[in-house]
Amino acid sequence: MQELNIEVCLSPLLFDTYKNPDAVVVVVDILRATSAICSAFENGARSLIPVATIDEARKYKDKGYTVAAERDGYILDFADFGNSPFNFTRDKVSGKDIVYSTTNGTMTIELAKNSKNILIGSFLNFSAIYRHLLGCESDILILCAGWKGKVNIEDTFFAGALAHQLVKSGRYKTDCDPAKIAIDIWLAGKDDKMGYIEKAAQRSRLRNKGLDDCIAFCLEADSSQIIPCVKDGVLRVLD
Amino acid sequence: MQELNIEVCLSPLLFDTYKNPDAVVVVVDILRATSAICSAFENGARSLIPVATIDEARKYKDKGYTVAAERDGYILDFADFGNSPFNFTRDKVSGKDIVYSTTNGTMTIELAKNSKNILIGSFLNFSAIYRHLLGCESDILILCAGWKGKVNIEDTFFAGALAHQLVKSGRYKTDCDPAKIAIDIWLAGKDDKMGYIEKAAQRSRLRNKGLDDCIAFCLEADSSQIIPCVKDGVLRVLD
């Protein structure tokens, strides 16, 4: 078998420097968008329609859609709920198409839209996505959402966890510096994930807004076996 | 004393997300531009004129200047020499104004040109720049040149070394995720710098081109006490 390559992109602003159109893209925004997306599908959502702007989200609301939308952690006034994975409960999302807009996550999904395959990764579906990627005959690009263009700790940490496991499998190699940086960040923090994520600026932001109840949940591996993917611009469960 | 802040920018493409015009900017491209710049001044160069494009470099050559210029490690055909710190020998540079253009380093300097103070950092002048920064009443932005817009290991590693020492001093704090990532990369590799830099893609590039003779030199701390700075677009020794 051919050895495949993993790359890690630490910020959406660096996406254009990665030039492998055949790579499977794994979008990562673990605090909180991609964890929330995994929760939504775990609780039976039919689809999530990611929209990048507040205006678009409002138009959908006017048409009668359920809308989950936040900026900087605050729920938009017209939205039904925000971006905590705990918001996407079965009674609110089961069987529905939910419109979804967040500070960093949905814009990152939008950015990757021309890629052949786009998957959504978080610790919630870590092993599921790992096993799926092992079976892919594709290079992988792990695309971190970061924070307003900046590199962040939590997405780098997750990217490192996934890259490390894939390299350990022997099926993948990496010659990408950011992937190696991410792996070392994972190795530095893996024995105390909650303690390590204490360093992250997003940890403080969520604490200051009283939104940090979900962090342990977002760091716990394998509560879901579902892999969300993007098809024709809409998030669905991978067949 | 007021506690000052350190930030680290891991790629020139992310520079615009840092919005502190008062910060001292430390430009870092340790393999090899900022190490070469330190060597040039250590060997008596009067100034280095950084130019971003090959065309500009050629025009200076036509006017009779000594030109150091490379792209991807290769010396430009019209240049006098390239970007190894070993090229900037006393007989070639002492007392001269040298025109200088490299793949990543000079473009990064150009990017920072509107900053109030721009310094050049490398392991060669590590303690000198550390002591200077301790005396500054300014926030600090360590700006990594990276590789063609991508984050690289060696500049992240150096940024971590400098940020770590400054935070340890108690004079500086950081709430910047990339600074904390850089510090952990430094801590992961500091006990075997040569071994750690083996991972870097630039390490392989230089090896493949037979240009890796300077790596140990570039990683060795404190062979110079000189701090290069940028004044009116030109590199000089800080007064």
Short mmCIF file of C-alpha atoms in Angstrom, two decimals:
data_model
loop_
_atom_site.label_atom_id
_atom_site.label_comp_id
_atom_site.label_asym_id
_atom_site.label_seq_id
_atom_site.Cartn_x
_atom_site.Cartn_y
_atom_site.Cartn_z
CA MET A 1 0.00 0.00 0.00
CA GLN A 2 1.11 3.51 -0.80
CA GLU A 3 1.97 5.61 2.24
CA LEU A 4 -0.33 8.60 2.42
CA ASN A 5 0.41 12.05 3.72
CA ILE A 6 -1.12 14.10 6.53
CA GLU A 7 -0.94 17.86 6.65
CA VAL A 8 -2.24 20.22 9.32
CA CYS A 9 -3.34 23.78 8.59
CA LEU A 10 -3.31 25.77 11.83
CA SER A 11 -5.44 28.71 10.66
CA PRO A 12 -8.07 29.26 7.95
CA LEU A 13 -5.96 32.20 6.73
CA LEU A 14 -3.24 29.72 5.76
CA PHE A 15 -5.56 27.38 3.85
CA ASP A 16 -4.51 28.72 0.44
CA THR A 17 -0.91 27.65 1.07
CA TYR A 18 -2.08 24.01 1.02
CA LYS A 19 -2.38 22.79 -2.52
CA ASN A 20 -3.63 19.25 -2.48
CA PRO A 21 -7.14 19.23 -3.97
CA ASP A 22 -7.42 15.46 -3.51
CA ALA A 23 -6.94 15.53 0.26
CA VAL A 24 -9.82 14.70 2.58
CA VAL A 25 -10.31 17.82 4.70
CA VAL A 26 -11.14 17.36 8.40
CA VAL A 27 -12.52 20.62 9.82
CA VAL A 28 -11.73 21.13 13.51
CA ASP A 29 -13.24 23.68 15.91
CA ILE A 30 -13.54 21.66 19.08
CA LEU A 31 -14.59 24.56 21.36
CA ARG A 32 -17.31 24.46 20.28
CA ALA A 33 -18.58 24.26 16.68
CA THR A 34 -17.45 20.82 15.55
CA SER A 35 -18.34 19.31 18.93
CA ALA A 36 -21.79 20.88 18.64
CA ILE A 37 -22.21 19.54 15.09
CA CYS A 38 -21.39 16.01 16.27
CA SER A 39 -23.92 16.41 19.09
CA ALA A 40 -26.59 17.65 16.71
CA PHE A 41 -26.30 14.55 14.54
CA GLU A 42 -25.99 12.25 17.53
CA ASN A 43 -29.36 13.68 18.61
CA GLY A 44 -30.98 13.03 15.27
CA ALA A 45 -30.64 16.26 13.26
CA ARG A 46 -31.30 15.56 9.56
CA SER A 47 -28.99 18.29 8.28
CA LEU A 48 -27.18 21.44 9.35
CA ILE A 49 -27.07 24.28 6.87
CA PRO A 50 -23.91 26.25 7.62
CA VAL A 51 -24.16 29.94 6.78
CA ALA A 52 -21.25 32.32 7.11
CA THR A 53 -23.06 35.60 7.69
CA ILE A 54 -25.60 36.84 10.23
CA ASP A 55 -27.77 38.18 7.39
CA GLU A 56 -28.10 34.76 5.81
CA ALA A 57 -28.99 33.22 9.16
CA ARG A 58 -31.71 35.83 9.69
CA LYS A 59 -33.22 35.18 6.26
CA TYR A 60 -33.53 31.50 7.06
CA LYS A 61 -35.15 32.34 10.39
CA ASP A 62 -37.72 34.48 8.56
CA LYS A 63 -38.51 31.44 6.40
CA GLY A 64 -39.30 29.39 9.51
CA TYR A 65 -36.09 27.44 10.03
CA THR A 66 -34.66 26.59 13.43
CA VAL A 67 -31.49 28.66 13.70
CA ALA A 68 -28.43 28.05 15.88
CA ALA A 69 -26.21 31.11 15.66
CA GLU A 70 -23.64 32.89 17.79
CA ARG A 71 -20.80 35.37 17.57
CA ASP A 72 -18.08 35.41 20.21
CA GLY A 73 -20.15 33.05 22.33
CA TYR A 74 -23.27 35.21 22.37
CA ILE A 75 -26.50 33.88 20.90
CA LEU A 76 -27.77 36.13 18.11
CA ASP A 77 -31.01 37.78 19.19
CA PHE A 78 -33.17 36.16 16.50
CA ALA A 79 -31.66 32.67 16.87
CA ASP A 80 -33.34 29.74 18.62
CA PHE A 81 -30.16 28.78 20.44
CA GLY A 82 -26.38 29.14 20.32
CA ASN A 83 -23.34 26.97 19.85
CA SER A 84 -23.09 24.82 22.96
CA PRO A 85 -23.24 21.10 22.18
CA PHE A 86 -25.79 20.95 25.02
CA ASN A 87 -28.17 23.16 23.01
CA PHE A 88 -28.64 20.57 20.28
CA THR A 89 -30.98 18.34 22.29
CA ARG A 90 -33.07 15.60 20.72
CA ASP A 91 -36.32 17.50 21.25
CA LYS A 92 -34.94 20.54 19.46
CA VAL A 93 -33.12 18.96 16.53
CA SER A 94 -34.37 15.44 15.81
CA GLY A 95 -35.46 15.08 12.20
CA LYS A 96 -34.86 18.75 11.46
CA ASP A 97 -32.76 20.83 9.11
CA ILE A 98 -30.99 23.37 11.35
CA VAL A 99 -29.41 26.57 10.10
CA TYR A 100 -26.07 27.10 11.77
CA SER A 101 -23.69 30.05 12.00
CA THR A 102 -20.72 30.52 14.35
CA THR A 103 -17.73 32.82 14.80
CA ASN A 104 -15.08 30.59 13.27
CA GLY A 105 -16.42 27.14 12.49
CA THR A 106 -18.89 27.81 9.71
CA MET A 107 -16.55 30.18 7.92
CA THR A 108 -13.90 27.47 7.94
CA ILE A 109 -16.35 24.98 6.45
CA GLU A 110 -17.21 27.54 3.76
CA LEU A 111 -13.52 27.94 2.97
CA ALA A 112 -13.07 24.22 2.33
CA LYS A 113 -16.17 23.91 0.15
CA ASN A 114 -14.31 23.10 -3.06
CA SER A 115 -12.53 20.15 -1.50
CA LYS A 116 -13.56 16.67 -2.61
CA ASN A 117 -14.41 15.41 0.84
CA ILE A 118 -15.01 17.48 3.95
CA LEU A 119 -15.48 15.78 7.31
CA ILE A 120 -16.18 17.22 10.75
CA GLY A 121 -13.85 16.15 13.54
CA SER A 122 -13.98 16.48 17.31
CA PHE A 123 -13.05 14.33 20.29
CA LEU A 124 -16.70 13.22 20.36
CA ASN A 125 -16.21 11.21 17.16
CA PHE A 126 -12.45 10.71 17.39
CA SER A 127 -12.26 6.94 16.91
CA ALA A 128 -14.99 6.91 14.28
CA ILE A 129 -13.19 9.46 12.14
CA TYR A 130 -9.84 7.79 12.76
CA ARG A 131 -11.15 4.42 11.53
CA HIS A 132 -12.80 6.06 8.53
CA LEU A 133 -9.58 7.85 7.56
CA LEU A 134 -7.60 4.61 7.89
CA GLY A 135 -9.77 3.17 5.16
CA CYS A 136 -9.46 6.19 2.85
CA GLU A 137 -7.11 6.10 -0.09
CA SER A 138 -6.48 9.82 0.28
CA ASP A 139 -4.09 12.27 1.78
CA ILE A 140 -5.54 14.18 4.72
CA LEU A 141 -5.61 17.88 5.57
CA ILE A 142 -6.67 18.67 9.12
CA LEU A 143 -7.98 22.24 8.97
CA CYS A 144 -8.13 24.10 12.29
CA ALA A 145 -10.70 26.87 12.63
CA GLY A 146 -8.58 28.81 15.12
CA TRP A 147 -9.88 32.10 16.54
CA LYS A 148 -10.54 34.97 14.15
CA GLY A 149 -7.69 33.89 11.94
CA LYS A 150 -5.26 33.21 14.76
CA VAL A 151 -3.83 29.83 15.67
CA ASN A 152 -5.39 28.42 18.83
CA ILE A 153 -4.35 25.77 21.32
CA GLU A 154 -7.42 23.55 21.39
CA ASP A 155 -7.66 22.89 17.65
CA THR A 156 -3.90 22.41 17.37
CA PHE A 157 -4.17 19.92 20.26
CA PHE A 158 -6.93 17.93 18.55
CA ALA A 159 -5.13 18.03 15.19
CA GLY A 160 -2.09 16.60 16.93
CA ALA A 161 -4.12 13.82 18.55
CA LEU A 162 -5.55 12.73 15.20
CA ALA A 163 -2.29 13.11 13.27
CA HIS A 164 -0.38 11.20 15.95
CA GLN A 165 -2.79 8.27 15.88
CA LEU A 166 -2.75 8.15 12.07
CA VAL A 167 1.04 8.24 11.89
CA LYS A 168 1.28 5.54 14.57
CA SER A 169 -0.92 3.33 12.40
CA GLY A 170 1.84 3.19 9.80
CA ARG A 171 -0.69 3.96 7.06
CA TYR A 172 0.15 7.66 7.08
CA LYS A 173 3.31 9.69 7.24
CA THR A 174 3.82 13.41 7.60
CA ASP A 175 6.49 15.79 6.39
CA CYS A 176 4.45 18.82 7.39
CA ASP A 177 5.96 21.06 10.09
CA PRO A 178 2.60 22.19 11.53
CA ALA A 179 1.52 18.53 11.82
CA LYS A 180 4.67 17.79 13.80
CA ILE A 181 4.13 20.86 15.98
CA ALA A 182 0.53 19.75 16.60
CA ILE A 183 1.68 16.23 17.52
CA ASP A 184 4.12 17.62 20.08
CA ILE A 185 1.38 19.81 21.55
CA TRP A 186 -0.82 16.72 21.87
CA LEU A 187 2.01 14.77 23.50
CA ALA A 188 2.62 17.65 25.93
CA GLY A 189 -1.02 17.70 27.04
CA LYS A 190 -2.54 14.28 26.44
CA ASP A 191 -2.14 12.96 29.98
CA ASP A 192 -4.20 15.81 31.40
CA LYS A 193 -6.44 17.15 28.67
CA MET A 194 -8.52 19.41 30.92
CA GLY A 195 -5.37 20.79 32.53
CA TYR A 196 -3.73 21.45 29.19
CA ILE A 197 -6.75 23.23 27.73
CA GLU A 198 -6.70 25.54 30.77
CA LYS A 199 -3.96 27.40 28.89
CA ALA A 200 -6.19 28.17 25.91
CA ALA A 201 -7.53 31.70 25.51
CA GLN A 202 -10.86 30.18 24.49
CA ARG A 203 -10.99 28.42 27.87
CA SER A 204 -10.95 31.83 29.56
CA ARG A 205 -13.40 33.35 27.09
CA LEU A 206 -15.91 30.58 27.75
CA ARG A 207 -15.39 30.79 31.51
CA ASN A 208 -15.89 34.55 31.49
CA LYS A 209 -19.18 34.12 29.66
CA GLY A 210 -20.36 31.23 31.83
CA LEU A 211 -20.21 28.95 28.80
CA ASP A 212 -17.58 26.53 30.02
CA ASP A 213 -19.88 23.80 31.26
CA CYS A 214 -19.31 21.87 28.01
CA ILE A 215 -15.52 21.69 28.03
CA ALA A 216 -15.12 18.30 29.71
CA PHE A 217 -17.77 16.96 27.33
CA CYS A 218 -15.91 18.38 24.31
CA LEU A 219 -12.64 16.75 25.42
CA GLU A 220 -14.10 13.30 26.12
CA ALA A 221 -13.43 10.85 23.33
CA ASP A 222 -15.90 8.68 21.52
CA SER A 223 -19.35 9.59 22.77
CA SER A 224 -20.45 9.44 19.13
CA GLN A 225 -19.83 7.09 16.22
CA ILE A 226 -21.23 9.52 13.68
CA ILE A 227 -19.09 11.28 11.09
CA PRO A 228 -20.64 14.50 9.79
CA CYS A 229 -19.63 15.50 6.28
CA VAL A 230 -20.36 18.37 3.91
CA LYS A 231 -22.29 17.56 0.75
CA ASP A 232 -23.41 20.30 -1.63
CA GLY A 233 -22.74 22.84 1.08
CA VAL A 234 -24.88 21.10 3.70
CA LEU A 235 -23.76 19.09 6.72
CA ARG A 236 -25.12 15.56 6.82
CA VAL A 237 -24.20 12.20 8.31
CA LEU A 238 -21.65 10.37 6.15
CA ASP A 239 -23.26 7.35 4.46
CA MET B 1 6.17 47.91 37.04
CA GLN B 2 3.44 47.15 34.57
CA GLU B 3 3.47 43.57 33.30
CA LEU B 4 3.98 43.59 29.56
CA ASN B 5 2.61 41.18 27.01
CA ILE B 6 4.30 38.85 24.52
CA GLU B 7 2.61 37.60 21.41
CA VAL B 8 3.93 35.20 18.78
CA CYS B 9 2.83 35.31 15.15
CA LEU B 10 3.63 31.96 13.53
CA SER B 11 3.35 33.06 9.89
CA PRO B 12 3.65 36.36 8.00
CA LEU B 13 0.21 35.66 6.53
CA LEU B 14 -1.25 36.02 10.03
CA PHE B 15 0.49 39.33 10.79
CA ASP B 16 -2.62 41.40 10.10
CA THR B 17 -4.50 39.63 12.90
CA TYR B 18 -2.10 41.19 15.42
CA LYS B 19 -3.18 44.70 16.21
CA ASN B 20 -0.68 46.20 18.61
CA PRO B 21 1.14 49.00 16.78
CA ASP B 22 3.21 49.79 19.88
CA ALA B 23 4.77 46.33 20.17
CA VAL B 24 8.45 45.81 19.45
CA VAL B 25 8.58 43.32 16.58
CA VAL B 26 11.29 40.65 16.63
CA VAL B 27 11.64 39.10 13.17
CA VAL B 28 12.74 35.46 13.22
CA ASP B 29 13.99 33.33 10.32
CA ILE B 30 16.71 31.30 11.97
CA LEU B 31 17.41 29.00 8.99
CA ARG B 32 18.91 31.13 7.65
CA ALA B 33 18.09 34.81 7.10
CA THR B 34 18.15 36.26 10.60
CA SER B 35 21.21 34.18 11.52
CA ALA B 36 22.94 35.46 8.38
CA ILE B 37 22.00 39.07 9.24
CA CYS B 38 23.52 38.69 12.70
CA SER B 39 26.69 37.25 11.12
CA ALA B 40 26.91 40.11 8.65
CA PHE B 41 26.89 42.72 11.40
CA GLU B 42 29.21 40.66 13.60
CA ASN B 43 31.63 40.80 10.68
CA GLY B 44 31.39 44.53 10.31
CA ALA B 45 28.72 45.20 7.68
CA ARG B 46 27.59 48.84 7.85
CA SER B 47 24.06 48.18 6.66
CA LEU B 48 21.91 45.59 4.93
CA ILE B 49 19.33 46.86 2.50
CA PRO B 50 16.52 44.30 2.45
CA VAL B 51 14.69 44.10 -0.85
CA ALA B 52 11.68 41.87 -1.39
CA THR B 53 11.89 41.22 -5.13
CA ILE B 54 14.55 39.81 -7.44
CA ASP B 55 14.12 42.80 -9.76
CA GLU B 56 15.02 45.28 -7.04
CA ALA B 57 18.08 43.21 -6.09
CA ARG B 58 19.25 43.19 -9.72
CA LYS B 59 18.88 46.97 -10.03
CA TYR B 60 21.11 47.45 -7.00
CA LYS B 61 23.66 45.06 -8.50
CA ASP B 62 23.69 47.14 -11.69
CA LYS B 63 24.46 50.19 -9.55
CA GLY B 64 27.53 48.46 -8.12
CA TYR B 65 26.27 47.18 -4.78
CA THR B 66 27.33 43.89 -3.24
CA VAL B 67 24.22 41.70 -3.39
CA ALA B 68 23.35 38.67 -1.23
CA ALA B 69 20.27 37.05 -2.73
CA GLU B 70 18.70 33.62 -2.87
CA ARG B 71 15.43 31.89 -3.56
CA ASP B 72 14.74 28.42 -2.13
CA GLY B 73 18.38 28.19 -1.11
CA TYR B 74 19.78 28.87 -4.58
CA ILE B 75 21.99 31.91 -5.13
CA LEU B 76 20.52 34.20 -7.78
CA ASP B 77 22.77 34.22 -10.84
CA PHE B 78 23.68 37.90 -10.61
CA ALA B 79 24.26 37.91 -6.83
CA ASP B 80 27.65 37.97 -5.14
CA PHE B 81 26.66 35.32 -2.65
CA GLY B 82 23.66 33.69 -1.01
CA ASN B 83 22.07 33.37 2.40
CA SER B 84 24.43 31.21 4.43
CA PRO B 85 25.75 32.99 7.53
CA PHE B 86 29.16 31.69 6.40
CA ASN B 87 28.93 33.83 3.25
CA PHE B 88 29.00 37.09 5.16
CA THR B 89 32.72 37.01 5.92
CA ARG B 90 34.63 40.02 7.16
CA ASP B 91 36.49 40.46 3.86
CA LYS B 92 33.24 40.53 1.92
CA VAL B 93 31.06 42.70 4.16
CA SER B 94 33.14 44.84 6.51
CA GLY B 95 32.23 48.51 6.19
CA LYS B 96 29.83 47.85 3.33
CA ASP B 97 26.16 48.38 2.57
CA ILE B 98 24.93 44.98 1.38
CA VAL B 99 21.74 44.47 -0.60
CA TYR B 100 19.89 41.43 0.69
CA SER B 101 16.97 39.38 -0.59
CA THR B 102 15.78 35.94 0.57
CA THR B 103 12.81 33.63 0.14
CA ASN B 104 11.02 34.43 3.38
CA GLY B 105 13.10 36.65 5.64
CA THR B 106 13.21 39.92 3.72
CA MET B 107 9.52 39.76 2.86
CA THR B 108 8.75 39.36 6.55
CA ILE B 109 10.86 42.42 7.39
CA GLU B 110 9.02 44.36 4.68
CA LEU B 111 5.70 43.34 6.21
CA ALA B 112 6.64 44.73 9.62
CA LYS B 113 7.95 48.03 8.23
CA ASN B 114 5.27 50.21 9.81
CA SER B 115 6.04 48.93 13.31
CA LYS B 116 7.71 51.34 15.71
CA ASN B 117 10.68 49.09 16.45
CA ILE B 118 11.82 46.09 14.45
CA LEU B 119 14.63 43.89 15.73
CA ILE B 120 16.30 40.83 14.22
CA GLY B 121 16.46 37.74 16.40
CA SER B 122 18.37 34.47 16.14
CA PHE B 123 20.13 32.12 18.53
CA LEU B 124 23.36 33.95 17.61
CA ASN B 125 22.22 37.05 19.51
CA PHE B 126 19.77 35.37 21.87
CA SER B 127 21.00 36.77 25.20
CA ALA B 128 21.67 40.21 23.76
CA ILE B 129 18.14 40.54 22.44
CA TYR B 130 16.69 39.03 25.61
CA ARG B 131 18.49 41.60 27.78
CA HIS B 132 17.45 44.43 25.48
CA LEU B 133 13.80 43.37 25.58
CA LEU B 134 13.89 43.14 29.37
CA GLY B 135 14.70 46.83 29.43
CA CYS B 136 11.99 47.81 26.94
CA GLU B 137 8.77 49.36 28.16
CA SER B 138 6.90 47.73 25.29
CA ASP B 139 4.84 44.72 24.46
CA ILE B 140 6.60 42.28 22.14
CA LEU B 141 5.52 40.54 18.97
CA ILE B 142 7.79 37.73 17.82
CA LEU B 143 7.15 37.42 14.09
CA CYS B 144 8.16 34.12 12.50
CA ALA B 145 9.05 34.15 8.81
CA GLY B 146 7.92 30.55 8.28
CA TRP B 147 8.20 28.98 4.84
CA LYS B 148 6.24 30.49 1.98
CA GLY B 149 3.44 31.48 4.33
CA LYS B 150 3.39 28.18 6.22
CA VAL B 151 4.24 27.74 9.87
CA ASN B 152 7.63 26.11 10.35
CA ILE B 153 9.29 24.27 13.21
CA GLU B 154 12.56 26.15 13.54
CA ASP B 155 11.10 29.65 13.90
CA THR B 156 8.37 28.40 16.24
CA PHE B 157 11.13 26.75 18.30
CA PHE B 158 13.15 29.97 18.54
CA ALA B 159 10.06 32.05 19.31
CA GLY B 160 9.30 29.64 22.14
CA ALA B 161 12.83 29.91 23.51
CA LEU B 162 12.64 33.71 23.63
CA ALA B 163 9.07 33.86 24.93
CA HIS B 164 9.87 31.27 27.62
CA GLN B 165 12.88 33.19 28.89
CA LEU B 166 10.93 36.47 28.93
CA VAL B 167 7.99 34.96 30.80
CA LYS B 168 10.35 33.31 33.28
CA SER B 169 11.82 36.75 34.01
CA GLY B 170 8.49 37.83 35.49
CA ARG B 171 8.63 41.06 33.46
CA TYR B 172 6.43 39.64 30.72
CA LYS B 173 3.28 37.56 30.59
CA THR B 174 1.48 35.99 27.68
CA ASP B 175 -2.14 35.21 27.00
CA CYS B 176 -1.42 34.38 23.37
CA ASP B 177 -2.11 30.79 22.29
CA PRO B 178 0.63 30.69 19.63
CA ALA B 179 3.16 31.93 22.21
CA LYS B 180 2.16 29.07 24.52
CA ILE B 181 2.37 26.59 21.65
CA ALA B 182 5.84 27.92 20.77
CA ILE B 183 6.97 27.62 24.40
CA ASP B 184 5.87 23.98 24.52
CA ILE B 185 7.73 23.28 21.27
CA TRP B 186 10.85 24.83 22.80
CA LEU B 187 10.44 22.75 25.95
CA ALA B 188 9.99 19.60 23.85
CA GLY B 189 13.25 20.20 21.99
CA LYS B 190 15.54 22.34 24.12
CA ASP B 191 17.62 19.50 25.54
CA ASP B 192 18.64 18.37 22.05
CA LYS B 193 18.33 21.30 19.69
CA MET B 194 20.05 19.62 16.74
CA GLY B 195 17.95 16.49 17.23
CA TYR B 196 14.72 18.47 17.41
CA ILE B 197 15.46 20.53 14.31
CA GLU B 198 16.00 17.24 12.43
CA LYS B 199 12.19 17.15 12.19
CA ALA B 200 11.98 20.43 10.32
CA ALA B 201 11.24 20.37 6.60
CA GLN B 202 13.83 23.12 6.16
CA ARG B 203 16.44 20.77 7.67
CA SER B 204 15.80 18.34 4.82
CA ARG B 205 15.71 21.09 2.20
CA LEU B 206 19.09 22.39 3.29
CA ARG B 207 20.54 18.87 3.46
CA ASN B 208 19.28 18.05 -0.03
CA LYS B 209 20.95 21.17 -1.39
CA GLY B 210 24.20 20.63 0.53
CA LEU B 211 23.52 23.80 2.50
CA ASP B 212 23.23 22.29 5.96
CA ASP B 213 26.77 22.98 7.15
CA CYS B 214 25.50 26.07 9.02
CA ILE B 215 22.78 24.47 11.13
CA ALA B 216 24.81 23.81 14.28
CA PHE B 217 26.13 27.38 14.02
CA CYS B 218 22.58 28.76 13.69
CA LEU B 219 21.44 26.86 16.79
CA GLU B 220 24.35 27.85 19.00
CA ALA B 221 23.47 30.65 21.38
CA ASP B 222 25.32 33.89 21.93
CA SER B 223 28.14 34.03 19.41
CA SER B 224 27.14 37.69 18.89
CA GLN B 225 26.18 40.57 21.16
CA ILE B 226 24.87 42.69 18.29
CA ILE B 227 21.19 43.48 17.82
CA PRO B 228 20.29 44.36 14.24
CA CYS B 229 17.29 46.63 13.82
CA VAL B 230 15.38 48.17 10.93
CA LYS B 231 15.52 51.96 10.56
CA ASP B 232 13.96 53.69 7.58
CA GLY B 233 13.74 50.35 5.81
CA VAL B 234 17.43 49.54 6.25
CA LEU B 235 19.05 47.03 8.63
CA ARG B 236 21.62 48.54 10.97
CA VAL B 237 23.15 47.81 14.35
CA LEU B 238 20.93 49.07 17.16
CA ASP B 239 22.56 52.05 18.90
#
